[in-house]
Coordinates of C-alpha atoms and ligand atoms in Angstrom, one line a residue:
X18 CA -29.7 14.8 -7.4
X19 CA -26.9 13.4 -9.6
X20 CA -25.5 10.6 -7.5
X21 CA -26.2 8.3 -4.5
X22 CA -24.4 6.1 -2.3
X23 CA -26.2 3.6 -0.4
X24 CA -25.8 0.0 1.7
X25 CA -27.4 -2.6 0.6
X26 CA -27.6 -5.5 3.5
X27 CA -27.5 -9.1 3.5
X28 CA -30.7 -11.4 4.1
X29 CA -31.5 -14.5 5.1
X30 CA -34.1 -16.3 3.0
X31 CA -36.6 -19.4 4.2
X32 CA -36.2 -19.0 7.7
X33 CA -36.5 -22.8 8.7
X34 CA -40.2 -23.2 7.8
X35 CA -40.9 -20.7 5.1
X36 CA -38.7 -22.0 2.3
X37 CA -39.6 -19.9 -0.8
X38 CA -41.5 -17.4 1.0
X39 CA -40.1 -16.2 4.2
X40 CA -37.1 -13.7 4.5
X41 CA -35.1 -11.3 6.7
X42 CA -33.6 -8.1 6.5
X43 CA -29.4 -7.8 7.9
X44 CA -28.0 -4.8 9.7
X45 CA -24.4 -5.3 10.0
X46 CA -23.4 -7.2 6.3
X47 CA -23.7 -5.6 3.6
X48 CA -22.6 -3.9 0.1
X49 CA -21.8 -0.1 -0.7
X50 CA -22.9 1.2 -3.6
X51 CA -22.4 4.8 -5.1
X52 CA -24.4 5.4 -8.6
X53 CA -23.8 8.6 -10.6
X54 CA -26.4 9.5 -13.5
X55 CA -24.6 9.4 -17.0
X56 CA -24.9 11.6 -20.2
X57 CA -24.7 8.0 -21.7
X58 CA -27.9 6.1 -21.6
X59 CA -27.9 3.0 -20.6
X60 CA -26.3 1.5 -17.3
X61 CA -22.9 0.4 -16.4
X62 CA -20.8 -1.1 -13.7
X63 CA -17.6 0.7 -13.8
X64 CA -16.0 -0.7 -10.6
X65 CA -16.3 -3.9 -8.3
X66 CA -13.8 -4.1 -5.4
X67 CA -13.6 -7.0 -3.1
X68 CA -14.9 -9.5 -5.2
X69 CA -14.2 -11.0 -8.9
X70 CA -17.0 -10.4 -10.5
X71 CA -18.2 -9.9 -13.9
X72 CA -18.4 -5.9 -14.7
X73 CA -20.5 -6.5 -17.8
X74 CA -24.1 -5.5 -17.3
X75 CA -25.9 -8.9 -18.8
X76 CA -23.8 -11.1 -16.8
X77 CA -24.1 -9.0 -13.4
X78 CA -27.1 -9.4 -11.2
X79 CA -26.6 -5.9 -10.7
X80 CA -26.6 -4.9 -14.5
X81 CA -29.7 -7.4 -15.3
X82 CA -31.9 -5.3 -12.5
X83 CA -31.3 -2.3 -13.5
X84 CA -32.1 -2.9 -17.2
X85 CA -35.6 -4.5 -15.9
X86 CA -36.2 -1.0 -14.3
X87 CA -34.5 0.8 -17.3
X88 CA -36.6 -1.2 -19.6
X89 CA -39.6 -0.2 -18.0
X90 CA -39.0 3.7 -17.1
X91 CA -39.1 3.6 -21.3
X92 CA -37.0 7.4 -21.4
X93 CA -33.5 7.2 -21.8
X94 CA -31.6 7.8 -19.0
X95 CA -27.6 7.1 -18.1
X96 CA -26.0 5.3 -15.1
X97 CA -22.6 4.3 -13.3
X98 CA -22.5 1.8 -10.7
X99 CA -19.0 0.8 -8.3
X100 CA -19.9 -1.7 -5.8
X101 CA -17.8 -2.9 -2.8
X102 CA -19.1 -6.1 -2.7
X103 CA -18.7 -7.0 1.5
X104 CA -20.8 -9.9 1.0
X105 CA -19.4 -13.3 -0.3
X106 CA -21.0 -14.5 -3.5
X107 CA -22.9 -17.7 -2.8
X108 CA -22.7 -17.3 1.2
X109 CA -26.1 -17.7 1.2
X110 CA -27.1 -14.6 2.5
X111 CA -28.4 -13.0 -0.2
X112 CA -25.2 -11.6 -2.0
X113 CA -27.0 -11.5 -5.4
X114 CA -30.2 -9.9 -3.8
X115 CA -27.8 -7.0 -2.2
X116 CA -26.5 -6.0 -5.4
X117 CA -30.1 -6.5 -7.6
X118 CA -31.8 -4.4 -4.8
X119 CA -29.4 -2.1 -4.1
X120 CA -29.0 -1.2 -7.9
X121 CA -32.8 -0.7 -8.8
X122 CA -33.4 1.0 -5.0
X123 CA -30.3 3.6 -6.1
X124 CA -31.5 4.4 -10.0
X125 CA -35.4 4.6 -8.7
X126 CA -34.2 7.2 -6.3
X127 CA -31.9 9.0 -8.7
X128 CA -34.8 9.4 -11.3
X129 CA -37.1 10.9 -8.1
X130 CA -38.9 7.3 -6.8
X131 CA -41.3 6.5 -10.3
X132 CA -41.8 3.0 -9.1
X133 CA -43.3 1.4 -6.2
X134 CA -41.2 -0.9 -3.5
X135 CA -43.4 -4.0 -5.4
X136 CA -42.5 -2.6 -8.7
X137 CA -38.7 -2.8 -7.5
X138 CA -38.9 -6.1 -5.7
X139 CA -40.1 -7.4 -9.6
X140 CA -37.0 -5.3 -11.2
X141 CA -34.5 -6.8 -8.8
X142 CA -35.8 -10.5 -9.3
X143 CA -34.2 -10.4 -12.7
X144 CA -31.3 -10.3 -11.0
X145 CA -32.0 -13.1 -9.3
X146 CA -32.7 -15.3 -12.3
X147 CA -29.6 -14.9 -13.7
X148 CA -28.1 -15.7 -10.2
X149 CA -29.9 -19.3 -10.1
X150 CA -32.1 -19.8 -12.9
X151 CA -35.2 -18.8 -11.4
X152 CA -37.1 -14.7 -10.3
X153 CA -37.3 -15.8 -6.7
X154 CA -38.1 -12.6 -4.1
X155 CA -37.4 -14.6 -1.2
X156 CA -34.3 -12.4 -0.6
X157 CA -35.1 -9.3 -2.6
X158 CA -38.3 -8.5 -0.7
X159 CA -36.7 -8.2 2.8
X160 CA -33.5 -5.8 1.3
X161 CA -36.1 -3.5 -0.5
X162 CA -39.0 -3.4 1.9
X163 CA -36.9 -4.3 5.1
X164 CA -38.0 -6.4 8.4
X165 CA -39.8 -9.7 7.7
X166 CA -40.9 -9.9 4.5
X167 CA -43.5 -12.9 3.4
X168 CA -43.6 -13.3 -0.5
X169 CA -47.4 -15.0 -0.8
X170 CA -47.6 -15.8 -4.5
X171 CA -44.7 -15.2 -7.3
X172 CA -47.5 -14.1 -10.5
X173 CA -49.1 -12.0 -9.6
X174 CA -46.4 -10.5 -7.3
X175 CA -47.6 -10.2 -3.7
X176 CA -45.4 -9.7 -0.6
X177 CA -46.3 -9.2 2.8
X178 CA -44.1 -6.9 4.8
X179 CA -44.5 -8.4 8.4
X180 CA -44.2 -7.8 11.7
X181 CA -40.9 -7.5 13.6
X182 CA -40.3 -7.6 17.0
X183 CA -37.6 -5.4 17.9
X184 CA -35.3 -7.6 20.1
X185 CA -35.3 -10.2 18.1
X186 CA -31.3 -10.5 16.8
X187 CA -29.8 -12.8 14.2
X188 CA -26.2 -14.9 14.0
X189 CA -25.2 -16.0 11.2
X190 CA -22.3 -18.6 10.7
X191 CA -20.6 -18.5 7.4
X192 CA -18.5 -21.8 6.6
X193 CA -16.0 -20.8 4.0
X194 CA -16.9 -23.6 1.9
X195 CA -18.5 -23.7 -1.5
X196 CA -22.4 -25.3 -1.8
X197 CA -23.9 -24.4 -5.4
X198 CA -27.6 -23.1 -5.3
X199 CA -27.5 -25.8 -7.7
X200 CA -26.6 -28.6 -5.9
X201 CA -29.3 -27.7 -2.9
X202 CA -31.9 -27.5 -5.1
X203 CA -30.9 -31.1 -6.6
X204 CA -31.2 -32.7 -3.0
X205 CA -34.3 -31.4 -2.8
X206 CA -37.4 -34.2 -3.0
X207 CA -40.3 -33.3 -5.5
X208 CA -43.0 -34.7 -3.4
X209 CA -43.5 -34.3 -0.1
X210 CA -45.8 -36.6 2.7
X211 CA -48.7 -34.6 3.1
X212 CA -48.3 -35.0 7.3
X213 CA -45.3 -33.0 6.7
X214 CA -46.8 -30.7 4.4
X215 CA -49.3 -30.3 7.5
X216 CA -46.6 -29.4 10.2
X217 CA -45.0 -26.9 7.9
X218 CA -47.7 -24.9 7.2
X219 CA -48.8 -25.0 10.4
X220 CA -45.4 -23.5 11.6
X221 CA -45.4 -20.6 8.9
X222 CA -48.3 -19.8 10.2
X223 CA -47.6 -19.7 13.8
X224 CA -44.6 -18.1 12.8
X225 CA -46.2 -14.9 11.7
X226 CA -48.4 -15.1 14.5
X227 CA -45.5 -15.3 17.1
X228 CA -43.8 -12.3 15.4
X229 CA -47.1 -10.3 15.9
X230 CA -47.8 -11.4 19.2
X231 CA -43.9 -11.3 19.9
X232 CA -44.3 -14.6 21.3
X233 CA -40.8 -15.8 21.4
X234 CA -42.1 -18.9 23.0
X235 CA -44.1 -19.3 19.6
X236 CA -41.7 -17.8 17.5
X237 CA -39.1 -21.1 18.9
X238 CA -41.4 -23.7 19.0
X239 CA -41.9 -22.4 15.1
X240 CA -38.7 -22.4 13.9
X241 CA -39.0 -26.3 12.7
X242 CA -38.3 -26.6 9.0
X243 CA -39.0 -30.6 8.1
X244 CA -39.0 -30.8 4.4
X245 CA -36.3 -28.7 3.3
X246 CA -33.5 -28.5 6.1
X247 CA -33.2 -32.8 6.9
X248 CA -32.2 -33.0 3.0
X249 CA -30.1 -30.2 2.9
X250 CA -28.3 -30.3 6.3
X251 CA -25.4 -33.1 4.6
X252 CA -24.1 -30.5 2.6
X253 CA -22.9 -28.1 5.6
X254 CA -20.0 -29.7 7.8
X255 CA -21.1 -29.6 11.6
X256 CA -24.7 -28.4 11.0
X257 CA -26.4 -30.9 13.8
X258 CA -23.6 -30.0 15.9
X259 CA -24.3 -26.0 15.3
X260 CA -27.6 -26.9 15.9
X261 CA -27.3 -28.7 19.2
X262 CA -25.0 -25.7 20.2
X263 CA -27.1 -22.6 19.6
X264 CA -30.2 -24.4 20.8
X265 CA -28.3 -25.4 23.9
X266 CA -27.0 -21.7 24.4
X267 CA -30.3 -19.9 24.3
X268 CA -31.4 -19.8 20.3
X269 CA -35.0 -19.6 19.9
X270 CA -34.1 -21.8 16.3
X271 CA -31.4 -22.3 14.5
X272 CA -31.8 -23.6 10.7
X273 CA -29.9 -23.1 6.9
X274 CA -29.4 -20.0 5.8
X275 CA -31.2 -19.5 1.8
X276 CA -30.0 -22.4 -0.3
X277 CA -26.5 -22.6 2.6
X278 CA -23.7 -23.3 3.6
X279 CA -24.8 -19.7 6.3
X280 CA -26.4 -21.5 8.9
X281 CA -28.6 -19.1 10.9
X282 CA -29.9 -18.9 14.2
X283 CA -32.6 -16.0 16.1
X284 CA -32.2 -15.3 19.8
X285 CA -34.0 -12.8 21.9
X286 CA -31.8 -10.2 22.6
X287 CA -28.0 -9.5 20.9
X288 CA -26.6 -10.5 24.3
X289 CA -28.5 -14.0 23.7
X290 CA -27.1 -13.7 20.0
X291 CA -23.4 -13.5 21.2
X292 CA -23.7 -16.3 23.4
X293 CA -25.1 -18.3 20.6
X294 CA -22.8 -16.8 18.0
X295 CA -19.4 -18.5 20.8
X296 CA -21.8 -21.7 20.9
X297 CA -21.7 -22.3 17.1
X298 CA -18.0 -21.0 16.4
X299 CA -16.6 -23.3 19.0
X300 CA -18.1 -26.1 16.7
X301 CA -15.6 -25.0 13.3
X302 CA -13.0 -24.6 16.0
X303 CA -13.2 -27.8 16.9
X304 CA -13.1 -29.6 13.5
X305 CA -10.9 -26.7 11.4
X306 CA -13.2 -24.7 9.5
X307 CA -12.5 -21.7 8.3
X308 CA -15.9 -19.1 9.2
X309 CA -16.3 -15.9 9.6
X310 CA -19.5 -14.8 11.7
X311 CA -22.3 -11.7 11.9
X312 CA -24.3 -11.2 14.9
X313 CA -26.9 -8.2 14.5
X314 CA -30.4 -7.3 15.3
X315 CA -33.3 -7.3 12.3
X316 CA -33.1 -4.7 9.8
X317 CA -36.3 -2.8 9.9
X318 CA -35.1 -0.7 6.9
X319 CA -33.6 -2.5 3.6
X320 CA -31.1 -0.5 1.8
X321 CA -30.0 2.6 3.2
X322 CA -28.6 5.8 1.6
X323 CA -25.6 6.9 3.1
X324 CA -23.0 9.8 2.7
X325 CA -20.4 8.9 -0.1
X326 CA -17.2 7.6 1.2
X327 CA -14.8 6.9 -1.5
X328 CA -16.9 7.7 -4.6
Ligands
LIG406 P1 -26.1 -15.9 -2.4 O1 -27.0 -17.1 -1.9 O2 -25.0 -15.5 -1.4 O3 -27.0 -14.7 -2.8 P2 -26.3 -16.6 -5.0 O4 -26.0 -18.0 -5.3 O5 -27.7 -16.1 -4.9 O6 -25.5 -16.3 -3.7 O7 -25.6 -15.6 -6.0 C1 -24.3 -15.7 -6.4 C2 -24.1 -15.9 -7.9 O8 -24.5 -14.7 -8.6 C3 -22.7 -16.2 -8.2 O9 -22.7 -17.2 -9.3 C4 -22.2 -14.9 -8.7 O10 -21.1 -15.0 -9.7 C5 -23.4 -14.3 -9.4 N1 -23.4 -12.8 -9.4 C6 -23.5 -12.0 -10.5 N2 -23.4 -10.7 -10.1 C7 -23.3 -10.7 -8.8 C8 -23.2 -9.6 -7.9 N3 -23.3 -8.3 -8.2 N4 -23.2 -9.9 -6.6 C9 -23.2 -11.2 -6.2 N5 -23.2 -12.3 -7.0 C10 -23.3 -12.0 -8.3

């Protein structure tokens, strides 16, 4: 095999309660990817369409992933990357994690699978570092493994691949505005009132339990995030008023999409999912923002190979 083209989808990472840990695979957003070997060792990003961003390999999530994996596989071995980058950069639904995941997912298939999906969740995390500073899987798991994903500790690497009940759909509400991963992490309070502490856990853990069980009773009353979301809800215009409206149209939760400004919500069913997808866009109609909106079921697969397009 000399070449692969693949889509590598969108996530959404923390999932109300499980910031850090929890995340979700997309269906409808996503990159394309086509990777050729090369006579040239080493790898390289020769094209990026729809976005600016940086082509050189150290300075491209992309480029850093792949020369984890490169780094490791220890032979020398050549590769060309184009993206079409569909997902926004800093949406927060895992643009970064699309690119790291699809990259290492691409060159581990090209080179006949060596690595393990863990081993490529760690590869693609370097990507992620250089995205915000930190090797966080949160996204990277659910694009690589697909479905739920629960990441349970960071060193050693250990992540869950969870149950997903199949009508469960996602809308996701994209606010064309800017929040830096940055400045949500700096809202953030370093300690948190151990009652609190309390409720959260208790929710991931009912969480899981309702996606097991496909409780979507359980699975609602779960979707409470009360450290993480009350600080960071100021920095995405409307977000009570989103709330109130999905909730009101038949969400099961509706919360912050990764670090924001996506605000997410789950519904049973993608006709539930429309309905709550009009709810939320009649909120940025009302008070001018610009958004653009996906509405798709769980992705039970991560990236996908597909037949090239436009190589
Ligand atoms: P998101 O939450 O949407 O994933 P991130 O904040 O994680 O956004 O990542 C976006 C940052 O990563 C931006 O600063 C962007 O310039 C940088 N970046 C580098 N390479 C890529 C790439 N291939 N795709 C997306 N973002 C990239």
């Amino acid at each position: 095999m000399e070449s692969v083209s693949l889509f590598a989808p969108a996530s959404i990472a923390n999932i109300s309660c499980g910031f850090d840990v929890l995340g979700l695979c997309l269906d409808n957003v996503g990159d394309l990817m086509h990777l050729e070997k090369s006579n040239k060792p080493g790898f390289r990003i020769t094209e990026i369409k729809g976005q600016d961003l940086p082509l050189e390999t150290e300075k491209n999530v992309a480029g850093v992933a792949a020369q984890a994996l490169l780094k490791a596989y220890k032979e020398p071995v050549g590769f060309k990357l184009k993206i079409d980058k569909r997902i926004k950069a800093g949406s927060g639904i895992g643009s970064s994690a699309a690119s790291a995941a699809g990259a290492v997912v691409g060159i581990n298939k090209l080179l006949g699978e060596p690595f393990s999906p863990l081993e490529l969740i760690s590869f693609a995390m370097e990507g992620e570092r250089l995205a915000c500073g930190s090797a966080h899987a949160d996204n990277v798991a659910p694009v690589i493994l697909g479905g739920f994903t629960l990441v349970r500790s960071l060193e050693p690497l250990d992540v869950i691949p969870l149950h997903s009940p199949l009508e469960l759909a996602a809308t996701v509400i994209h606010p064309e505005i800017e929040v830096k991963t940055a400045d949500a992490r700096a809202v953030l309070h370093n300690k948190i009132p151990l009652k609190k502490a309390i409720n959260q856990w208790a929710n991931v853990g009912a969480l899981v339990s309702g996606l097991y069980q496909e409780d979507y009773d359980l699975i609602s009353r779960s979707l409470v995030d009360e450290i993480v979301e009350p600080a960071r809800a100021m920095l995405i215009p409307g977000f009570d008023q989103l709330k109130e409206n999905a909730t009101q149209a038949g969400a099961l939760g509706c919360g912050i999409s990764g670090s924001g400004p996506s605000v997410f919500a789950l519904s049973k069913g993608m006709t539930n999912a429309h309905l709550v997808a009009k709810s939320m866009a009649e909120v940025y109609d009302k008070i001018g923002v610009p958004y653009e909106i996906h509405i798709c079921p769980i992705n039970p697969n991560g990236v996908q190979f597909i037949e090239p397009k436009n190589k």
